[in-house]
C-alpha atoms as an extended CHARMM CRD file, in Angstrom:
* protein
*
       200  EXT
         1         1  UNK       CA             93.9370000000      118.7050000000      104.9020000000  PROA      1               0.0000000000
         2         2  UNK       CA             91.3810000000      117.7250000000      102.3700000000  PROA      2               0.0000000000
         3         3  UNK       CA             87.5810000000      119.4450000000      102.1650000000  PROA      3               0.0000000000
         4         4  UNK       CA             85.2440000000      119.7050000000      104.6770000000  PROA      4               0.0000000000
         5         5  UNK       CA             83.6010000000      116.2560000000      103.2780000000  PROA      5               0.0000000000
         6         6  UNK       CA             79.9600000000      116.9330000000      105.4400000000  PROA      6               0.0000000000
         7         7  UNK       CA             79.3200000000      120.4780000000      103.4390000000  PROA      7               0.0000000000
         8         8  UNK       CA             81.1660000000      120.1100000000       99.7470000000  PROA      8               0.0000000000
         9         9  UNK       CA             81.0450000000      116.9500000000       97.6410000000  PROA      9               0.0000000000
        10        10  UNK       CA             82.6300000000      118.3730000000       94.4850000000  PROA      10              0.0000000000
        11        11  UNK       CA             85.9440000000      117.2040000000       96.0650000000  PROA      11              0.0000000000
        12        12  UNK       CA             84.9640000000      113.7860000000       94.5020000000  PROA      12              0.0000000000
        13        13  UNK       CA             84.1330000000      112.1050000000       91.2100000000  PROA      13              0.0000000000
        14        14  UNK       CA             81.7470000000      110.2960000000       92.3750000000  PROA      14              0.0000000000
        15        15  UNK       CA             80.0510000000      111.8350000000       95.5740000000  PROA      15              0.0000000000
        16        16  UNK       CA             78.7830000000      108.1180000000       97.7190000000  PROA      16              0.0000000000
        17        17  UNK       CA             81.1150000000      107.8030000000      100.6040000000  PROA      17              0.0000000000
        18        18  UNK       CA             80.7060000000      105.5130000000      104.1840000000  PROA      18              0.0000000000
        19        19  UNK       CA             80.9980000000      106.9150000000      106.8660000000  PROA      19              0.0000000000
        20        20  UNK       CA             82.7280000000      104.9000000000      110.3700000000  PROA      20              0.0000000000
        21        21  UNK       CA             82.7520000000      105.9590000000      113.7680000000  PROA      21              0.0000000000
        22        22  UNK       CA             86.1870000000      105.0050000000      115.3330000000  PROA      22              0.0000000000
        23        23  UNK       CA             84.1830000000      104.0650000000      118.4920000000  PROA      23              0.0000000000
        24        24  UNK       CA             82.1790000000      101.5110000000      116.6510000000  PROA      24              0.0000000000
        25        25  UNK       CA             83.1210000000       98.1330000000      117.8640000000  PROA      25              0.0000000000
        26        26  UNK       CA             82.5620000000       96.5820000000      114.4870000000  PROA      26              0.0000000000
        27        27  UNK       CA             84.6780000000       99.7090000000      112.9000000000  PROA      27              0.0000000000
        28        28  UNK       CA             87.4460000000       98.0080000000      110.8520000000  PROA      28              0.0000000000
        29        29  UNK       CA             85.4600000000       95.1360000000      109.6850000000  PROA      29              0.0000000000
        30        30  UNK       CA             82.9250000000       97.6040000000      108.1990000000  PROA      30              0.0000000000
        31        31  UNK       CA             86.2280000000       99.6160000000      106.8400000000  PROA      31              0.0000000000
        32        32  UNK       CA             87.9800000000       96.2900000000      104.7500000000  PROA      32              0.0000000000
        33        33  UNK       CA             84.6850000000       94.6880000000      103.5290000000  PROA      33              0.0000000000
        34        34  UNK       CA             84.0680000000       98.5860000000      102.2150000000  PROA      34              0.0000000000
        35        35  UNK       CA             87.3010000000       99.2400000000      100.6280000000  PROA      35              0.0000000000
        36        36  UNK       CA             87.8020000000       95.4610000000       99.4510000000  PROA      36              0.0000000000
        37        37  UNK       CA             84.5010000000       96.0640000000       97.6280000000  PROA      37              0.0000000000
        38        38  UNK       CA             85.4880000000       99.6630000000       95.8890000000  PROA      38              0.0000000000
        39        39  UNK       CA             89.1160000000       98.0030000000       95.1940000000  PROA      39              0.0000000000
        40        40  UNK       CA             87.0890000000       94.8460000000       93.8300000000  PROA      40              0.0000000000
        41        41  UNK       CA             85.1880000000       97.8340000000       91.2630000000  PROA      41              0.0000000000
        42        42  UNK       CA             88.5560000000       98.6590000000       90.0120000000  PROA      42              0.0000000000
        43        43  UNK       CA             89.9690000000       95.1270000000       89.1610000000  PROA      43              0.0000000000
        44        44  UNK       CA             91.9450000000       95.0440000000       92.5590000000  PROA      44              0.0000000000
        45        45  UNK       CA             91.3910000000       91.0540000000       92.9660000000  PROA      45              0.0000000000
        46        46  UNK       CA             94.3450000000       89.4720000000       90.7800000000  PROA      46              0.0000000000
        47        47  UNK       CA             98.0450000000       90.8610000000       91.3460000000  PROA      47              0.0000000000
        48        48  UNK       CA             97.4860000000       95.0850000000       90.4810000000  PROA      48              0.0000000000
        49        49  UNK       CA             99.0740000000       97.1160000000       92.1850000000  PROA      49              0.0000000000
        50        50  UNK       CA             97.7770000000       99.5190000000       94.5750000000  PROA      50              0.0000000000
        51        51  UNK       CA             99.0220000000      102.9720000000       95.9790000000  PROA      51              0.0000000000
        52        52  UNK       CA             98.3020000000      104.2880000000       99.5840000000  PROA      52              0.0000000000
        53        53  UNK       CA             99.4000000000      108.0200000000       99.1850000000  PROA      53              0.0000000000
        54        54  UNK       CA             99.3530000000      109.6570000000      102.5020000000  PROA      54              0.0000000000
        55        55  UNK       CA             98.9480000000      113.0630000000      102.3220000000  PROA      55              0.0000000000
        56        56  UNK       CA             99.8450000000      115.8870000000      105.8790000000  PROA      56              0.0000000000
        57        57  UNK       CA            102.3980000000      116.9730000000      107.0960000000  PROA      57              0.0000000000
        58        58  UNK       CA            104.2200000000      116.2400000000      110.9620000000  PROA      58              0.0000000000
        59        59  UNK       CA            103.7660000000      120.1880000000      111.8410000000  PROA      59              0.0000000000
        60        60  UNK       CA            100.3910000000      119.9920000000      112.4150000000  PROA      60              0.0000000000
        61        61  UNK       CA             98.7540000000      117.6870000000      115.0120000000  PROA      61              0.0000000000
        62        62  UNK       CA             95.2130000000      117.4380000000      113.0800000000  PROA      62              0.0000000000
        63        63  UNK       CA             96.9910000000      117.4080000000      109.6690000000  PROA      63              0.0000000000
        64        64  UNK       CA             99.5330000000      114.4350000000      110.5800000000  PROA      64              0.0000000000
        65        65  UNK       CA             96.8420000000      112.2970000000      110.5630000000  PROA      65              0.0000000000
        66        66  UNK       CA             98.3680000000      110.9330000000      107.0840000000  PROA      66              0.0000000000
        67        67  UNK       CA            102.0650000000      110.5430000000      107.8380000000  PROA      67              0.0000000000
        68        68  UNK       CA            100.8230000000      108.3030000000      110.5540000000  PROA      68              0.0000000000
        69        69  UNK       CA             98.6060000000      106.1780000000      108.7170000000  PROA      69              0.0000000000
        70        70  UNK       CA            102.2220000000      106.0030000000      106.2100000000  PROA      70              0.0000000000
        71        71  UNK       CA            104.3490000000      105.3410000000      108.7870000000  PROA      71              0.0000000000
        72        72  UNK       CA            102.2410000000      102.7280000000      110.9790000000  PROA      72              0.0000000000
        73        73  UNK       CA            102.1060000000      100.6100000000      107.0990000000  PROA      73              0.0000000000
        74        74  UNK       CA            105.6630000000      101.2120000000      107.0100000000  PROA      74              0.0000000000
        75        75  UNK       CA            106.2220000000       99.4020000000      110.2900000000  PROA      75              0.0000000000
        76        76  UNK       CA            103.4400000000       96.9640000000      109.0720000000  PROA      76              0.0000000000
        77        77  UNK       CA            104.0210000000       93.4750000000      107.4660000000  PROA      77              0.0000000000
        78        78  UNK       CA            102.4020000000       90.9280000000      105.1260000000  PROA      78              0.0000000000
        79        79  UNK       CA            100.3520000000       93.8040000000      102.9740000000  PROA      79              0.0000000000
        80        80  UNK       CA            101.0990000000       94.3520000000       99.4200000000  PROA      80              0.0000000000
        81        81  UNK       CA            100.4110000000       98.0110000000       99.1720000000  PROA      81              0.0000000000
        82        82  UNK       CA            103.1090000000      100.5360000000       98.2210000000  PROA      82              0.0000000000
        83        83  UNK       CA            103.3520000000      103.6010000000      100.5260000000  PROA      83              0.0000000000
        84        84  UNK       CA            103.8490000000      107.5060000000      100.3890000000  PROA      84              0.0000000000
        85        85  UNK       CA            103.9300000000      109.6170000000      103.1210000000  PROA      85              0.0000000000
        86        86  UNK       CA            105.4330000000      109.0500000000      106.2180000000  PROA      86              0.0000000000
        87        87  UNK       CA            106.4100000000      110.7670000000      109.0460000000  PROA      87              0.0000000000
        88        88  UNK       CA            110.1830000000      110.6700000000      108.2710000000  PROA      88              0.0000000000
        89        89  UNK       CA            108.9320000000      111.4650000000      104.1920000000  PROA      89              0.0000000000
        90        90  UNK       CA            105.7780000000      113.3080000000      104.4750000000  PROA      90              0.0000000000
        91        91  UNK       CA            103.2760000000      113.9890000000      101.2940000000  PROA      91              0.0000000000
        92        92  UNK       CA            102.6200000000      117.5790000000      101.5180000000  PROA      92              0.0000000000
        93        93  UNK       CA            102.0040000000      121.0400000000       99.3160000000  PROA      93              0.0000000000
        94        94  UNK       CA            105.3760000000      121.4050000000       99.0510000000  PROA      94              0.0000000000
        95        95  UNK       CA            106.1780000000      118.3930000000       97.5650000000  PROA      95              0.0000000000
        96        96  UNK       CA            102.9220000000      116.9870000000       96.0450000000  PROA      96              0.0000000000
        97        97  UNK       CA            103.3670000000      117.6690000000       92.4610000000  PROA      97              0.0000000000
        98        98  UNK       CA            106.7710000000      115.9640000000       92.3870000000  PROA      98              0.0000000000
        99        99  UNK       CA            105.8290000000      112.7960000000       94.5310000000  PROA      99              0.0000000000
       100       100  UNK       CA            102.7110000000      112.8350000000       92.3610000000  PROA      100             0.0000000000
       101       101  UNK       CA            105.0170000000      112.0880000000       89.4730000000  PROA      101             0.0000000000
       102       102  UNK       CA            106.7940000000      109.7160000000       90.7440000000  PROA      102             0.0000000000
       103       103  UNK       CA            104.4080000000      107.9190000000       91.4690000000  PROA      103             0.0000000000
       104       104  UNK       CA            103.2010000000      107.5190000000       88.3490000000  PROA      104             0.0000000000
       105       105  UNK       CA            106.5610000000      106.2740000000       86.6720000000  PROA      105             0.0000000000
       106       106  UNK       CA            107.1630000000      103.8200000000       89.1940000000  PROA      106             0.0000000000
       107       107  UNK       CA            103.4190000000      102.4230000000       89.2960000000  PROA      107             0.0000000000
       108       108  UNK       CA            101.8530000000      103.4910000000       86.0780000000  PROA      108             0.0000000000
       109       109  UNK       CA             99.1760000000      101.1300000000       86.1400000000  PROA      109             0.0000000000
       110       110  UNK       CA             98.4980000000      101.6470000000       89.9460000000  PROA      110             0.0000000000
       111       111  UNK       CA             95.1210000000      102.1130000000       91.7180000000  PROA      111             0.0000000000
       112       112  UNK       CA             95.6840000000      104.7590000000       94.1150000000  PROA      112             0.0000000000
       113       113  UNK       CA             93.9350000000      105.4320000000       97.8260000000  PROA      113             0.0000000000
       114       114  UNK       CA             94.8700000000      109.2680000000       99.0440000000  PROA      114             0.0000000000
       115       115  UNK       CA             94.6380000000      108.8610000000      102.8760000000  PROA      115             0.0000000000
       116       116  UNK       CA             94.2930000000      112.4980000000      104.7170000000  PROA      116             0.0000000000
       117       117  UNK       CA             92.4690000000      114.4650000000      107.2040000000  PROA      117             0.0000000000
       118       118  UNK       CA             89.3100000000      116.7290000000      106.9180000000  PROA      118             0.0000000000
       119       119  UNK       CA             87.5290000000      119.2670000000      109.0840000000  PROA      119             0.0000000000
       120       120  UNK       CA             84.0140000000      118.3960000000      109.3370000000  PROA      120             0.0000000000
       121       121  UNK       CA             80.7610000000      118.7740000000      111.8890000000  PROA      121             0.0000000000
       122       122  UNK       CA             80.9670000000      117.9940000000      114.9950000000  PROA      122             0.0000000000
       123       123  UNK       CA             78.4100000000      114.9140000000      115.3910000000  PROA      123             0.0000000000
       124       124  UNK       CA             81.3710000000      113.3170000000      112.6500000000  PROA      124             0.0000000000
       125       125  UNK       CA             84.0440000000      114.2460000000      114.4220000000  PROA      125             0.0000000000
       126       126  UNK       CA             85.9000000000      111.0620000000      115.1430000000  PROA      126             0.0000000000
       127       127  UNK       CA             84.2440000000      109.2470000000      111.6910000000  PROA      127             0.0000000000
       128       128  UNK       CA             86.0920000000      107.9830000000      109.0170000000  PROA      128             0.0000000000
       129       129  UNK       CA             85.0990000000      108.4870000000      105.6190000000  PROA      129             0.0000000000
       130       130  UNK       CA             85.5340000000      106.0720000000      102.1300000000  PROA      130             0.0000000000
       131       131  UNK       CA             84.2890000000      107.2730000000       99.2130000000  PROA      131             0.0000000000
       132       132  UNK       CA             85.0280000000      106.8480000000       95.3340000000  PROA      132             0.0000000000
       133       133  UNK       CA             86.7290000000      109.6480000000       93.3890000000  PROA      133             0.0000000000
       134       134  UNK       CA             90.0180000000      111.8970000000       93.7490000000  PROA      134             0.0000000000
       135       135  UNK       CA             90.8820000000      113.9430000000       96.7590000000  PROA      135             0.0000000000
       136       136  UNK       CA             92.1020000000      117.5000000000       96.9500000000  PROA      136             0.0000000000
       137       137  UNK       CA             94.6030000000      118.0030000000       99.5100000000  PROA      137             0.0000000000
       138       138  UNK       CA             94.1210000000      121.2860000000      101.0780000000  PROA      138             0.0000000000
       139       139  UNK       CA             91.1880000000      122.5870000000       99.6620000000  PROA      139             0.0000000000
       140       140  UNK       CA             90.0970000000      122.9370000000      103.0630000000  PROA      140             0.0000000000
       141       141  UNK       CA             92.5910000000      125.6360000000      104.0770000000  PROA      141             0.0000000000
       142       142  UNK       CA             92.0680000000      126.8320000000      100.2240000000  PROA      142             0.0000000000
       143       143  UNK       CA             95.6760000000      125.7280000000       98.7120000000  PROA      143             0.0000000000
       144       144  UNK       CA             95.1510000000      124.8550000000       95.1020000000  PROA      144             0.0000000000
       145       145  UNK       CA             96.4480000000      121.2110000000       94.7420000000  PROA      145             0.0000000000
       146       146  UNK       CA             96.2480000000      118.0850000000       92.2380000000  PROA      146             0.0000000000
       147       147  UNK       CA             93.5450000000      115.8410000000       92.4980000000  PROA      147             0.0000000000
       148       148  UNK       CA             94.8350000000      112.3120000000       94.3420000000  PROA      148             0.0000000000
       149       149  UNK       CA             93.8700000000      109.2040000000       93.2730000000  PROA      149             0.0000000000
       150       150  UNK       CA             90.9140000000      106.7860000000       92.0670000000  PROA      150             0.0000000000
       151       151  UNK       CA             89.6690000000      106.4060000000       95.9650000000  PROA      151             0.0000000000
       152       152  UNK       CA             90.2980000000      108.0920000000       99.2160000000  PROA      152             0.0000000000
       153       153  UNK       CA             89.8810000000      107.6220000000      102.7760000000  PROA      153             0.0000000000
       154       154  UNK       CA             89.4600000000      110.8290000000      105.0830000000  PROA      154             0.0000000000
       155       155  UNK       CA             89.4960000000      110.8110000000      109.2740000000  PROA      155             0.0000000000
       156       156  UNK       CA             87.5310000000      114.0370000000      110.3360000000  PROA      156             0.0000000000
       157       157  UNK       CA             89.8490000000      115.1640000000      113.4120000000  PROA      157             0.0000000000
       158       158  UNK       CA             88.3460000000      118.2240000000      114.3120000000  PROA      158             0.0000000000
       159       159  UNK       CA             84.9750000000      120.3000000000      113.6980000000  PROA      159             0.0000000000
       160       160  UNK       CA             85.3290000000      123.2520000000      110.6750000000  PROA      160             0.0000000000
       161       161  UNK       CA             83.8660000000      126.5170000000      109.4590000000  PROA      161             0.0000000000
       162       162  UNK       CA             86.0630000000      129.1120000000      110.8270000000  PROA      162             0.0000000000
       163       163  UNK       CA             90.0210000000      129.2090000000      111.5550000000  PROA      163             0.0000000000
       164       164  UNK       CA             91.0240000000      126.0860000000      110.2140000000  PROA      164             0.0000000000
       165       165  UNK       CA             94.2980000000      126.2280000000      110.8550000000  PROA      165             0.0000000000
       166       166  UNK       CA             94.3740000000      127.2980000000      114.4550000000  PROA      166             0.0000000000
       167       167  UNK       CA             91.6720000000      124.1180000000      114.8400000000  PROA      167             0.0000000000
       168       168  UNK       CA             94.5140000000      121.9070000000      112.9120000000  PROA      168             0.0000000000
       169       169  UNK       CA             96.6600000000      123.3530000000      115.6070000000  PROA      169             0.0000000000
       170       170  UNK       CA             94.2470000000      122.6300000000      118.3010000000  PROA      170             0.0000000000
       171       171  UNK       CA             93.3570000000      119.1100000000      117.6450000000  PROA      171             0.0000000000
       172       172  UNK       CA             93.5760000000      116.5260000000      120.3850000000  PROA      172             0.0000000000
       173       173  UNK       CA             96.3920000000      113.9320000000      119.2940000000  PROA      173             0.0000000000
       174       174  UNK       CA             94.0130000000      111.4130000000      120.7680000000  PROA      174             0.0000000000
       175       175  UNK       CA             91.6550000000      111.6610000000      118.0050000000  PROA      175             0.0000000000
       176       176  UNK       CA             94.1940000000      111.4760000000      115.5720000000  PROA      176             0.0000000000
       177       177  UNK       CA             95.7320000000      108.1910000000      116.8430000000  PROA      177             0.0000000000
       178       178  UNK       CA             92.2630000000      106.5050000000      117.3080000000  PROA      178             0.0000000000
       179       179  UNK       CA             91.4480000000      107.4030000000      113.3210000000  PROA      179             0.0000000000
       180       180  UNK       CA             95.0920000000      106.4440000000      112.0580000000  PROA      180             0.0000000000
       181       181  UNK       CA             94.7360000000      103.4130000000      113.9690000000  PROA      181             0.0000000000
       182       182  UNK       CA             91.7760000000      102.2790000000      112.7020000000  PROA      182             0.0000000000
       183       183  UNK       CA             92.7790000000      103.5010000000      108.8260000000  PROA      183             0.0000000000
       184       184  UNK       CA             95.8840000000      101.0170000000      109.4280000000  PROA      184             0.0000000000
       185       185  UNK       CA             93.7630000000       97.8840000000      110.7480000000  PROA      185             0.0000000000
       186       186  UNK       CA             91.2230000000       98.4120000000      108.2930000000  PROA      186             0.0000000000
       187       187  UNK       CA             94.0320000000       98.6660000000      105.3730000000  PROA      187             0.0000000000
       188       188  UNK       CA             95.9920000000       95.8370000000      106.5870000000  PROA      188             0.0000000000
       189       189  UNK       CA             92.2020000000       93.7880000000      106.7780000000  PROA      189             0.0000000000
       190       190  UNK       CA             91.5910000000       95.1720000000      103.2780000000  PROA      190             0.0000000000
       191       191  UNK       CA             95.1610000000       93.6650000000      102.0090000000  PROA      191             0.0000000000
       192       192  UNK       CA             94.2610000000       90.1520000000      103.8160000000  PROA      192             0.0000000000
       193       193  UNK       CA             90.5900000000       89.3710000000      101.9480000000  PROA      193             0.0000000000
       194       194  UNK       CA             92.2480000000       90.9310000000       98.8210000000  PROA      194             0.0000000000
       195       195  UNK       CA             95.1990000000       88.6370000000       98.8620000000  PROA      195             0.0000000000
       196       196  UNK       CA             92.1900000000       85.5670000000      100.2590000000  PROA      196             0.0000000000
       197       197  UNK       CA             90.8190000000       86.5810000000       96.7390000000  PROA      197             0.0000000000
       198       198  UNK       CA             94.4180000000       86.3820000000       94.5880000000  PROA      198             0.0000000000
       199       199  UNK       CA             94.4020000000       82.3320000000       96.1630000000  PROA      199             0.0000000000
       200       200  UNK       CA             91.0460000000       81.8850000000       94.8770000000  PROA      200             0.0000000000
């Protein structure tokens, strides 16, 4: 679980985020026009490659919200994006550091996404976030981890402030379907206009 993105911005390089209600009907249109944009600031229109790293763990029901984002892309075709952290493999604090590695051999010229969950007020509960600028994973349950990736996409799945991991506990898997599910349509939009641009 990343920071509590509605109280801390230092999480990111660059603090401007958007901010998507899963209930809004015009939710993952807003998402891929969003993150085709950002990926369009990077050079993400010819054939780069890009990174979805998707960081939780399957222990947790509000911190699995990654690993089902992974493994919904996994089952996905037709996108181009290369994908860490699935249920079966999860991306967690155990194994960050070495996955983080990896990743960079195989894809050193990569632009990375981190995908992950975050604790946040309540009015945002349900909201997905996009912003610019590395995530750290588990800041918000104060593990020290690296910083992920050149942009990052976080589902707030529960409210925070106080016992964060009995909350991660406590979190209706409801929620966290509804935001994985709308991470995955909006990603596999995103791939479609990118790959409309690459025919160009």
């Amino acid at each position: 679980m990343s920071l509590n993105l509605d109280n801390i911005h230092s999480q990111t390089v660059m603090p401007q985020k958007t901010r998507i209600s899963a209930e809004d009907p015009l939710a993952v249109d807003i998402f891929s026009m969003n993150l085709t944009n950002r990926l369009r600031g990077y050079g993400v229109n010819n054939d780069y490659e890009v990174v979805i790293v998707c960081i939780g763990t399957d222990r947790s029901t509000g911190d699995c919200l990654g690993p089902l984002v992974g493994t919904q892309m996994i089952n996905s075709s037709d996108h181009g994006f290369k994908i860490y952290g699935t249920l079966d493999e999860p991306v967690h604090a155990s194994n960050m550091a070495d996955k983080l590695k990896q990743i960079a051999k195989n894809h050193p010229n990569a632009t990375i996404i981190a995908v992950d969950a975050c604790l946040g007020h309540l009015e945002n509960v349900g909201c997905v976030n996009i912003g610019d600028g590395s995530l750290l994973p588990g800041a918000g349950v104060n593990k020290s981890l690296p910083a992920v990736g050149q942009l990052h996409i976080t589902g707030v799945v529960n409210v925070g402030g106080f016992m964060e991991y009995l909350v991660l506990q406590n979190t209706r898997l409801n929620m966290v379907m509804k935001l994985a599910n709308l991470i995955k349509d909006g990603l596999l939009k995103t791939s479609y206009l990118i790959n409309e641009t690459r025919t160009c």
